[in-house]
Amino acid sequence: MSMTSEEIKSNVEKALEEIRPFLQSDGGDITLVSIDNDNSVKVRLEGNCIGCSVNQMTLKSGVEMTIKKYAPQIEEVINLS
């Protein structure tokens, strides 16, 4: 059963809510920019998260994993810097 675009957006937002406290404790944040074709999510990392090259991969896989947990049809998560 596939979700509507609205449901996907709402689930992606829930995923970001789960991730946000971890980023905020490091002085960063994450914003949902757009969801394209119901399968590609664009997010923007803000604050201290921008410069952490170490966190980039961890973050990307963590963010991607969390988003896919809530919205399995998402195929990719793109971080716009």
PDB file of N, CA and C in Angstrom:
ATOM      1  N   MET A   1       0.844  -1.195   0.000  1.00  0.00           N
ATOM      2  CA  MET A   1       0.000   0.000   0.000  1.00  0.00           C
ATOM      3  C   MET A   1       0.880   1.246   0.000  1.00  0.00           C
ATOM      4  N   SER A   2       0.673   2.122  -0.940  1.00  0.00           N
ATOM      5  CA  SER A   2       1.565   3.282  -1.016  1.00  0.00           C
ATOM      6  C   SER A   2       0.951   4.485  -0.302  1.00  0.00           C
ATOM      7  N   MET A   3       1.813   5.317   0.199  1.00  0.00           N
ATOM      8  CA  MET A   3       1.380   6.510   0.913  1.00  0.00           C
ATOM      9  C   MET A   3       1.124   7.639  -0.068  1.00  0.00           C
ATOM     10  N   THR A   4       0.276   8.561   0.335  1.00  0.00           N
ATOM     11  CA  THR A   4       0.072   9.773  -0.459  1.00  0.00           C
ATOM     12  C   THR A   4       1.254  10.708  -0.215  1.00  0.00           C
ATOM     13  N   SER A   5       1.384  11.700  -1.066  1.00  0.00           N
ATOM     14  CA  SER A   5       2.469  12.667  -0.909  1.00  0.00           C
ATOM     15  C   SER A   5       2.387  13.337   0.459  1.00  0.00           C
ATOM     16  N   GLU A   6       1.157  13.620   0.897  1.00  0.00           N
ATOM     17  CA  GLU A   6       0.960  14.241   2.201  1.00  0.00           C
ATOM     18  C   GLU A   6       1.492  13.354   3.319  1.00  0.00           C
ATOM     19  N   GLU A   7       1.168  12.068   3.250  1.00  0.00           N
ATOM     20  CA  GLU A   7       1.602  11.126   4.280  1.00  0.00           C
ATOM     21  C   GLU A   7       3.126  10.992   4.277  1.00  0.00           C
ATOM     22  N   ILE A   8       3.708  10.966   3.090  1.00  0.00           N
ATOM     23  CA  ILE A   8       5.161  10.865   2.988  1.00  0.00           C
ATOM     24  C   ILE A   8       5.796  12.073   3.656  1.00  0.00           C
ATOM     25  N   LYS A   9       5.268  13.269   3.339  1.00  0.00           N
ATOM     26  CA  LYS A   9       5.827  14.489   3.911  1.00  0.00           C
ATOM     27  C   LYS A   9       5.700  14.452   5.430  1.00  0.00           C
ATOM     28  N   SER A  10       4.555  14.035   5.901  1.00  0.00           N
ATOM     29  CA  SER A  10       4.332  13.997   7.338  1.00  0.00           C
ATOM     30  C   SER A  10       5.271  12.996   8.007  1.00  0.00           C
ATOM     31  N   ASN A  11       5.518  11.858   7.355  1.00  0.00           N
ATOM     32  CA  ASN A  11       6.426  10.859   7.927  1.00  0.00           C
ATOM     33  C   ASN A  11       7.871  11.327   7.903  1.00  0.00           C
ATOM     34  N   VAL A  12       8.245  12.024   6.828  1.00  0.00           N
ATOM     35  CA  VAL A  12       9.607  12.548   6.747  1.00  0.00           C
ATOM     36  C   VAL A  12       9.806  13.588   7.856  1.00  0.00           C
ATOM     37  N   GLU A  13       8.789  14.413   8.081  1.00  0.00           N
ATOM     38  CA  GLU A  13       8.862  15.403   9.166  1.00  0.00           C
ATOM     39  C   GLU A  13       9.050  14.698  10.514  1.00  0.00           C
ATOM     40  N   LYS A  14       8.341  13.588  10.710  1.00  0.00           N
ATOM     41  CA  LYS A  14       8.472  12.831  11.967  1.00  0.00           C
ATOM     42  C   LYS A  14       9.899  12.317  12.120  1.00  0.00           C
ATOM     43  N   ALA A  15      10.470  11.840  11.021  1.00  0.00           N
ATOM     44  CA  ALA A  15      11.844  11.345  11.058  1.00  0.00           C
ATOM     45  C   ALA A  15      12.788  12.478  11.456  1.00  0.00           C
ATOM     46  N   LEU A  16      12.570  13.659  10.873  1.00  0.00           N
ATOM     47  CA  LEU A  16      13.442  14.787  11.187  1.00  0.00           C
ATOM     48  C   LEU A  16      13.278  15.221  12.640  1.00  0.00           C
ATOM     49  N   GLU A  17      12.054  15.112  13.165  1.00  0.00           N
ATOM     50  CA  GLU A  17      11.822  15.438  14.573  1.00  0.00           C
ATOM     51  C   GLU A  17      12.657  14.535  15.469  1.00  0.00           C
ATOM     52  N   GLU A  18      12.813  13.294  15.037  1.00  0.00           N
ATOM     53  CA  GLU A  18      13.583  12.324  15.819  1.00  0.00           C
ATOM     54  C   GLU A  18      15.081  12.655  15.772  1.00  0.00           C
ATOM     55  N   ILE A  19      15.530  13.152  14.622  1.00  0.00           N
ATOM     56  CA  ILE A  19      16.945  13.433  14.402  1.00  0.00           C
ATOM     57  C   ILE A  19      17.349  14.773  15.015  1.00  0.00           C
ATOM     58  N   ARG A  20      16.434  15.730  14.964  1.00  0.00           N
ATOM     59  CA  ARG A  20      16.730  17.119  15.334  1.00  0.00           C
ATOM     60  C   ARG A  20      17.387  17.293  16.710  1.00  0.00           C
ATOM     61  N   PRO A  21      16.887  16.637  17.768  1.00  0.00           N
ATOM     62  CA  PRO A  21      17.506  16.856  19.089  1.00  0.00           C
ATOM     63  C   PRO A  21      18.994  16.527  19.122  1.00  0.00           C
ATOM     64  N   PHE A  22      19.413  15.506  18.380  1.00  0.00           N
ATOM     65  CA  PHE A  22      20.831  15.137  18.339  1.00  0.00           C
ATOM     66  C   PHE A  22      21.641  16.257  17.693  1.00  0.00           C
ATOM     67  N   LEU A  23      21.093  16.830  16.635  1.00  0.00           N
ATOM     68  CA  LEU A  23      21.797  17.902  15.936  1.00  0.00           C
ATOM     69  C   LEU A  23      21.826  19.149  16.811  1.00  0.00           C
ATOM     70  N   GLN A  24      20.707  19.443  17.465  1.00  0.00           N
ATOM     71  CA  GLN A  24      20.631  20.664  18.263  1.00  0.00           C
ATOM     72  C   GLN A  24      21.566  20.608  19.450  1.00  0.00           C
ATOM     73  N   SER A  25      21.810  19.405  19.971  1.00  0.00           N
ATOM     74  CA  SER A  25      22.733  19.304  21.096  1.00  0.00           C
ATOM     75  C   SER A  25      24.146  19.641  20.643  1.00  0.00           C
ATOM     76  N   ASP A  26      24.407  19.573  19.338  1.00  0.00           N
ATOM     77  CA  ASP A  26      25.709  19.965  18.794  1.00  0.00           C
ATOM     78  C   ASP A  26      25.658  21.353  18.166  1.00  0.00           C
ATOM     79  N   GLY A  27      24.569  22.057  18.390  1.00  0.00           N
ATOM     80  CA  GLY A  27      24.447  23.405  17.847  1.00  0.00           C
ATOM     81  C   GLY A  27      24.067  23.446  16.381  1.00  0.00           C
ATOM     82  N   GLY A  28      23.443  22.379  15.892  1.00  0.00           N
ATOM     83  CA  GLY A  28      23.045  22.360  14.491  1.00  0.00           C
ATOM     84  C   GLY A  28      21.548  22.185  14.339  1.00  0.00           C
ATOM     85  N   ASP A  29      21.111  21.968  13.120  1.00  0.00           N
ATOM     86  CA  ASP A  29      19.695  21.735  12.852  1.00  0.00           C
ATOM     87  C   ASP A  29      19.563  21.149  11.454  1.00  0.00           C
ATOM     88  N   ILE A  30      18.360  20.686  11.141  1.00  0.00           N
ATOM     89  CA  ILE A  30      18.115  20.135   9.810  1.00  0.00           C
ATOM     90  C   ILE A  30      16.749  20.623   9.342  1.00  0.00           C
ATOM     91  N   THR A  31      16.658  20.977   8.072  1.00  0.00           N
ATOM     92  CA  THR A  31      15.416  21.493   7.510  1.00  0.00           C
ATOM     93  C   THR A  31      15.041  20.668   6.291  1.00  0.00           C
ATOM     94  N   LEU A  32      13.756  20.366   6.171  1.00  0.00           N
ATOM     95  CA  LEU A  32      13.267  19.681   4.982  1.00  0.00           C
ATOM     96  C   LEU A  32      13.097  20.722   3.890  1.00  0.00           C
ATOM     97  N   VAL A  33      13.782  20.540   2.772  1.00  0.00           N
ATOM     98  CA  VAL A  33      13.693  21.499   1.677  1.00  0.00           C
ATOM     99  C   VAL A  33      12.581  21.083   0.724  1.00  0.00           C
ATOM    100  N   SER A  34      12.625  19.831   0.261  1.00  0.00           N
ATOM    101  CA  SER A  34      11.575  19.367  -0.637  1.00  0.00           C
ATOM    102  C   SER A  34      11.572  17.853  -0.727  1.00  0.00           C
ATOM    103  N   ILE A  35      10.476  17.335  -1.259  1.00  0.00           N
ATOM    104  CA  ILE A  35      10.389  15.908  -1.555  1.00  0.00           C
ATOM    105  C   ILE A  35       9.979  15.826  -3.018  1.00  0.00           C
ATOM    106  N   ASP A  36      10.827  15.225  -3.834  1.00  0.00           N
ATOM    107  CA  ASP A  36      10.561  15.159  -5.272  1.00  0.00           C
ATOM    108  C   ASP A  36      10.113  13.766  -5.682  1.00  0.00           C
ATOM    109  N   ASN A  37       9.071  13.695  -6.487  1.00  0.00           N
ATOM    110  CA  ASN A  37       8.548  12.421  -7.012  1.00  0.00           C
ATOM    111  C   ASN A  37       8.229  11.419  -5.914  1.00  0.00           C
ATOM    112  N   ASP A  38       7.964  11.916  -4.717  1.00  0.00           N
ATOM    113  CA  ASP A  38       7.647  11.036  -3.583  1.00  0.00           C
ATOM    114  C   ASP A  38       8.744  10.031  -3.257  1.00  0.00           C
ATOM    115  N   ASN A  39       9.963  10.232  -3.770  1.00  0.00           N
ATOM    116  CA  ASN A  39      11.018   9.258  -3.440  1.00  0.00           C
ATOM    117  C   ASN A  39      12.385   9.879  -3.202  1.00  0.00           C
ATOM    118  N   SER A  40      12.487  11.193  -3.354  1.00  0.00           N
ATOM    119  CA  SER A  40      13.776  11.851  -3.165  1.00  0.00           C
ATOM    120  C   SER A  40      13.606  13.027  -2.198  1.00  0.00           C
ATOM    121  N   VAL A  41      14.321  12.960  -1.086  1.00  0.00           N
ATOM    122  CA  VAL A  41      14.185  14.000  -0.069  1.00  0.00           C
ATOM    123  C   VAL A  41      15.399  14.911  -0.101  1.00  0.00           C
ATOM    124  N   LYS A  42      15.145  16.217  -0.091  1.00  0.00           N
ATOM    125  CA  LYS A  42      16.245  17.178   0.005  1.00  0.00           C
ATOM    126  C   LYS A  42      16.169  17.837   1.370  1.00  0.00           C
ATOM    127  N   VAL A  43      17.306  17.790   2.090  1.00  0.00           N
ATOM    128  CA  VAL A  43      17.364  18.440   3.391  1.00  0.00           C
ATOM    129  C   VAL A  43      18.536  19.409   3.415  1.00  0.00           C
ATOM    130  N   ARG A  44      18.490  20.345   4.360  1.00  0.00           N
ATOM    131  CA  ARG A  44      19.615  21.252   4.517  1.00  0.00           C
ATOM    132  C   ARG A  44      20.074  21.202   5.963  1.00  0.00           C
ATOM    133  N   LEU A  45      21.362  20.915   6.142  1.00  0.00           N
ATOM    134  CA  LEU A  45      21.935  20.921   7.484  1.00  0.00           C
ATOM    135  C   LEU A  45      22.330  22.347   7.819  1.00  0.00           C
ATOM    136  N   GLU A  46      22.102  22.727   9.081  1.00  0.00           N
ATOM    137  CA  GLU A  46      22.409  24.097   9.462  1.00  0.00           C
ATOM    138  C   GLU A  46      23.285  24.142  10.704  1.00  0.00           C
ATOM    139  N   GLY A  47      23.821  25.333  10.970  1.00  0.00           N
ATOM    140  CA  GLY A  47      24.609  25.521  12.180  1.00  0.00           C
ATOM    141  C   GLY A  47      25.914  24.753  12.136  1.00  0.00           C
ATOM    142  N   ASN A  48      26.311  24.205  13.281  1.00  0.00           N
ATOM    143  CA  ASN A  48      27.604  23.538  13.398  1.00  0.00           C
ATOM    144  C   ASN A  48      27.717  22.291  12.551  1.00  0.00           C
ATOM    145  N   CYS A  49      26.598  21.749  12.092  1.00  0.00           N
ATOM    146  CA  CYS A  49      26.650  20.492  11.347  1.00  0.00           C
ATOM    147  C   CYS A  49      27.318  20.670   9.993  1.00  0.00           C
ATOM    148  N   ILE A  50      27.327  21.898   9.511  1.00  0.00           N
ATOM    149  CA  ILE A  50      27.841  22.125   8.165  1.00  0.00           C
ATOM    150  C   ILE A  50      29.314  21.758   8.069  1.00  0.00           C
ATOM    151  N   GLY A  51      30.092  22.153   9.088  1.00  0.00           N
ATOM    152  CA  GLY A  51      31.529  21.945   8.998  1.00  0.00           C
ATOM    153  C   GLY A  51      32.022  20.574   9.411  1.00  0.00           C
ATOM    154  N   CYS A  52      31.144  19.749  10.001  1.00  0.00           N
ATOM    155  CA  CYS A  52      31.662  18.468  10.503  1.00  0.00           C
ATOM    156  C   CYS A  52      31.771  17.456   9.390  1.00  0.00           C
ATOM    157  N   SER A  53      32.966  17.341   8.820  1.00  0.00           N
ATOM    158  CA  SER A  53      33.150  16.373   7.742  1.00  0.00           C
ATOM    159  C   SER A  53      33.001  14.957   8.280  1.00  0.00           C
ATOM    160  N   VAL A  54      33.412  14.754   9.530  1.00  0.00           N
ATOM    161  CA  VAL A  54      33.310  13.425  10.129  1.00  0.00           C
ATOM    162  C   VAL A  54      31.848  13.021  10.218  1.00  0.00           C
ATOM    163  N   ASN A  55      31.017  13.988  10.639  1.00  0.00           N
ATOM    164  CA  ASN A  55      29.604  13.693  10.818  1.00  0.00           C
ATOM    165  C   ASN A  55      28.856  13.536   9.511  1.00  0.00           C
ATOM    166  N   GLN A  56      29.417  14.100   8.450  1.00  0.00           N
ATOM    167  CA  GLN A  56      28.702  14.097   7.178  1.00  0.00           C
ATOM    168  C   GLN A  56      28.187  12.704   6.818  1.00  0.00           C
ATOM    169  N   MET A  57      29.075  11.709   6.829  1.00  0.00           N
ATOM    170  CA  MET A  57      28.676  10.353   6.447  1.00  0.00           C
ATOM    171  C   MET A  57      27.753   9.723   7.474  1.00  0.00           C
ATOM    172  N   THR A  58      28.136   9.825   8.732  1.00  0.00           N
ATOM    173  CA  THR A  58      27.319   9.270   9.807  1.00  0.00           C
ATOM    174  C   THR A  58      25.942   9.877   9.725  1.00  0.00           C
ATOM    175  N   LEU A  59      25.941  11.194   9.561  1.00  0.00           N
ATOM    176  CA  LEU A  59      24.698  11.918   9.543  1.00  0.00           C
ATOM    177  C   LEU A  59      23.868  11.479   8.350  1.00  0.00           C
ATOM    178  N   LYS A  60      24.502  11.436   7.194  1.00  0.00           N
ATOM    179  CA  LYS A  60      23.751  11.075   6.004  1.00  0.00           C
ATOM    180  C   LYS A  60      23.152   9.683   6.166  1.00  0.00           C
ATOM    181  N   SER A  61      23.962   8.731   6.631  1.00  0.00           N
ATOM    182  CA  SER A  61      23.398   7.388   6.750  1.00  0.00           C
ATOM    183  C   SER A  61      22.351   7.347   7.864  1.00  0.00           C
ATOM    184  N   GLY A  62      22.604   8.089   8.951  1.00  0.00           N
ATOM    185  CA  GLY A  62      21.639   8.122  10.042  1.00  0.00           C
ATOM    186  C   GLY A  62      20.330   8.763   9.631  1.00  0.00           C
ATOM    187  N   VAL A  63      20.441   9.891   8.936  1.00  0.00           N
ATOM    188  CA  VAL A  63      19.251  10.612   8.482  1.00  0.00           C
ATOM    189  C   VAL A  63      18.497   9.749   7.483  1.00  0.00           C
ATOM    190  N   GLU A  64      19.233   9.167   6.548  1.00  0.00           N
ATOM    191  CA  GLU A  64      18.621   8.345   5.512  1.00  0.00           C
ATOM    192  C   GLU A  64      17.911   7.135   6.138  1.00  0.00           C
ATOM    193  N   MET A  65      18.596   6.495   7.089  1.00  0.00           N
ATOM    194  CA  MET A  65      18.024   5.322   7.748  1.00  0.00           C
ATOM    195  C   MET A  65      16.725   5.677   8.476  1.00  0.00           C
ATOM    196  N   THR A  66      16.785   6.798   9.201  1.00  0.00           N
ATOM    197  CA  THR A  66      15.614   7.212   9.973  1.00  0.00           C
ATOM    198  C   THR A  66      14.458   7.572   9.049  1.00  0.00           C
ATOM    199  N   ILE A  67      14.761   8.303   7.988  1.00  0.00           N
ATOM    200  CA  ILE A  67      13.697   8.692   7.054  1.00  0.00           C
ATOM    201  C   ILE A  67      13.085   7.450   6.410  1.00  0.00           C
ATOM    202  N   LYS A  68      13.940   6.488   6.007  1.00  0.00           N
ATOM    203  CA  LYS A  68      13.423   5.278   5.356  1.00  0.00           C
ATOM    204  C   LYS A  68      12.613   4.412   6.315  1.00  0.00           C
ATOM    205  N   LYS A  69      12.927   4.537   7.616  1.00  0.00           N
ATOM    206  CA  LYS A  69      12.171   3.789   8.609  1.00  0.00           C
ATOM    207  C   LYS A  69      10.717   4.292   8.620  1.00  0.00           C
ATOM    208  N   TYR A  70      10.564   5.611   8.495  1.00  0.00           N
ATOM    209  CA  TYR A  70       9.227   6.211   8.509  1.00  0.00           C
ATOM    210  C   TYR A  70       8.549   6.174   7.147  1.00  0.00           C
ATOM    211  N   ALA A  71       9.352   6.311   6.093  1.00  0.00           N
ATOM    212  CA  ALA A  71       8.802   6.378   4.737  1.00  0.00           C
ATOM    213  C   ALA A  71       9.651   5.508   3.827  1.00  0.00           C
ATOM    214  N   PRO A  72       9.362   4.201   3.797  1.00  0.00           N
ATOM    215  CA  PRO A  72      10.206   3.234   3.078  1.00  0.00           C
ATOM    216  C   PRO A  72      10.348   3.508   1.588  1.00  0.00           C
ATOM    217  N   GLN A  73       9.411   4.239   0.987  1.00  0.00           N
ATOM    218  CA  GLN A  73       9.569   4.443  -0.470  1.00  0.00           C
ATOM    219  C   GLN A  73      10.562   5.539  -0.819  1.00  0.00           C
ATOM    220  N   ILE A  74      11.117   6.222   0.171  1.00  0.00           N
ATOM    221  CA  ILE A  74      12.137   7.220  -0.125  1.00  0.00           C
ATOM    222  C   ILE A  74      13.415   6.485  -0.570  1.00  0.00           C
ATOM    223  N   GLU A  75      13.919   6.873  -1.735  1.00  0.00           N
ATOM    224  CA  GLU A  75      15.081   6.188  -2.279  1.00  0.00           C
ATOM    225  C   GLU A  75      16.386   6.896  -1.996  1.00  0.00           C
ATOM    226  N   GLU A  76      16.319   8.226  -1.893  1.00  0.00           N
ATOM    227  CA  GLU A  76      17.556   8.940  -1.640  1.00  0.00           C
ATOM    228  C   GLU A  76      17.312  10.175  -0.804  1.00  0.00           C
ATOM    229  N   VAL A  77      18.335  10.516  -0.049  1.00  0.00           N
ATOM    230  CA  VAL A  77      18.283  11.732   0.757  1.00  0.00           C
ATOM    231  C   VAL A  77      19.462  12.580   0.323  1.00  0.00           C
ATOM    232  N   ILE A  78      19.163  13.785  -0.144  1.00  0.00           N
ATOM    233  CA  ILE A  78      20.219  14.658  -0.649  1.00  0.00           C
ATOM    234  C   ILE A  78      20.401  15.800   0.326  1.00  0.00           C
ATOM    235  N   ASN A  79      21.645  16.031   0.714  1.00  0.00           N
ATOM    236  CA  ASN A  79      21.938  17.123   1.612  1.00  0.00           C
ATOM    237  C   ASN A  79      22.415  18.340   0.812  1.00  0.00           C
ATOM    238  N   LEU A  80      21.626  19.395   0.821  1.00  0.00           N
ATOM    239  CA  LEU A  80      22.022  20.628   0.146  1.00  0.00           C
ATOM    240  C   LEU A  80      22.825  21.451   1.139  1.00  0.00           C
ATOM    241  N   SER A  81      24.040  21.839   0.758  1.00  0.00           N
ATOM    242  CA  SER A  81      24.771  22.627   1.751  1.00  0.00           C
ATOM    243  C   SER A  81      24.703  24.097   1.379  1.00  0.00           C
TER     244      SER A  81
END
